[in-house]
Amino acid sequence: MRKILSQMRKIITDFSLIENGDKIAVGISGGKDSLTLLTALRDLQKFSGIEFELVGISVDLSNGEMDYMPVEEYCASIGVPFKLVKSNVFEIIFDIRKEKNPCSLCANMRRGLLNTAAKEEGCNKVALGHHADDLIETFLMSMFFEGRLYVLQPSSYLSRTELTVIRPMLLCEEKQIIAASKDFPTLKNVCPKDHFSERENAKKILEKLNNIYPNCKEKIFNALTHPERYNLWKNNN
């Protein structure tokens, strides 16, 4: 966790992600990423010298099929208020609409519910648990499926909701998060598409590339994030 905290301090400082007076909603899916983010932000809240509030928010997409009590109890144990938002997103996507490629719609609905709950709690920022591997995978997916170059940003302002989305773990590798989250009360994902999504395919492609070209993942990450390494084609006319 020490390495994760160090990387989070760097990105928070470099991009002014957290400031005095912020009230931050931490989106908690119940997975390793979101619980690591919550725990690290709680540690930073104690020692960073920045005065900010936290509230954990989980959006239950399964209409009660997932038990969020372990997450609620964990939040209570570290002194973070918790809110559970009930929804029937899975029913809409899988039973009513019968979506063949449901991930994008599901993500949009989940974000909408999370942002609405954050506003209700008086938050001005929403923290998400995306990490360095997510950054690269999202870049690959944007090329494969959208024909554009896109990367997750450390900070994004949503003008319609007047919320700022922050991603304090974008410098952290997934393997670090796996090691740090072993004792957290992670929940089993009941989504039928878990491990069968396009993101999972992008992850496998990245693993194959890294096996063929050692350190390929690190080099892609540096190409995407280093301010002096942008080599995209430019028209000088």
Coordinates of C-alpha atoms in Angstrom, one line a residue, residues 1-15 17 36-37 40-41 44 130-133 154 167-177 180 218 221-222:
M1 CA 0.0 0.0 0.0
R2 CA 2.9 2.3 0.6
K3 CA 3.8 2.4 -3.1
I4 CA 0.2 3.0 -4.1
L5 CA 0.0 5.9 -1.6
S6 CA 3.2 7.4 -3.0
Q7 CA 1.9 7.3 -6.6
M8 CA -1.5 8.7 -5.6
R9 CA 0.2 11.6 -3.8
K10 CA 2.1 12.4 -7.0
I11 CA -0.9 12.4 -9.3
I12 CA -3.0 14.3 -6.8
T13 CA -0.3 17.0 -6.5
D14 CA 0.5 17.2 -10.2
F15 CA -3.1 17.5 -11.2
L17 CA -7.1 16.3 -7.8
T36 CA -8.1 -0.1 -2.5
L37 CA -9.0 3.4 -3.6
A40 CA -5.9 4.8 0.3
L41 CA -8.0 7.9 0.3
L44 CA -4.4 10.2 2.8
H130 CA -9.2 3.2 -12.6
H131 CA -5.5 2.2 -12.7
A132 CA -2.6 2.2 -15.2
D133 CA -3.7 -1.1 -16.8
P154 CA -6.8 12.1 -14.1
R167 CA -8.9 9.0 -10.9
P168 CA -6.2 9.0 -8.3
M169 CA -4.8 5.5 -9.1
L170 CA -3.9 6.0 -12.7
L171 CA -0.2 5.7 -11.9
C172 CA -0.8 2.4 -10.0
E173 CA -0.4 -1.0 -11.7
E174 CA -3.0 -3.7 -11.3
K175 CA -0.6 -6.1 -9.8
Q176 CA 0.1 -3.6 -7.0
I177 CA -3.6 -3.3 -6.3
A180 CA -2.7 -4.5 -1.5
E218 CA 5.3 0.0 -19.6
F221 CA 2.0 3.7 -20.6
N222 CA 4.9 6.1 -20.9

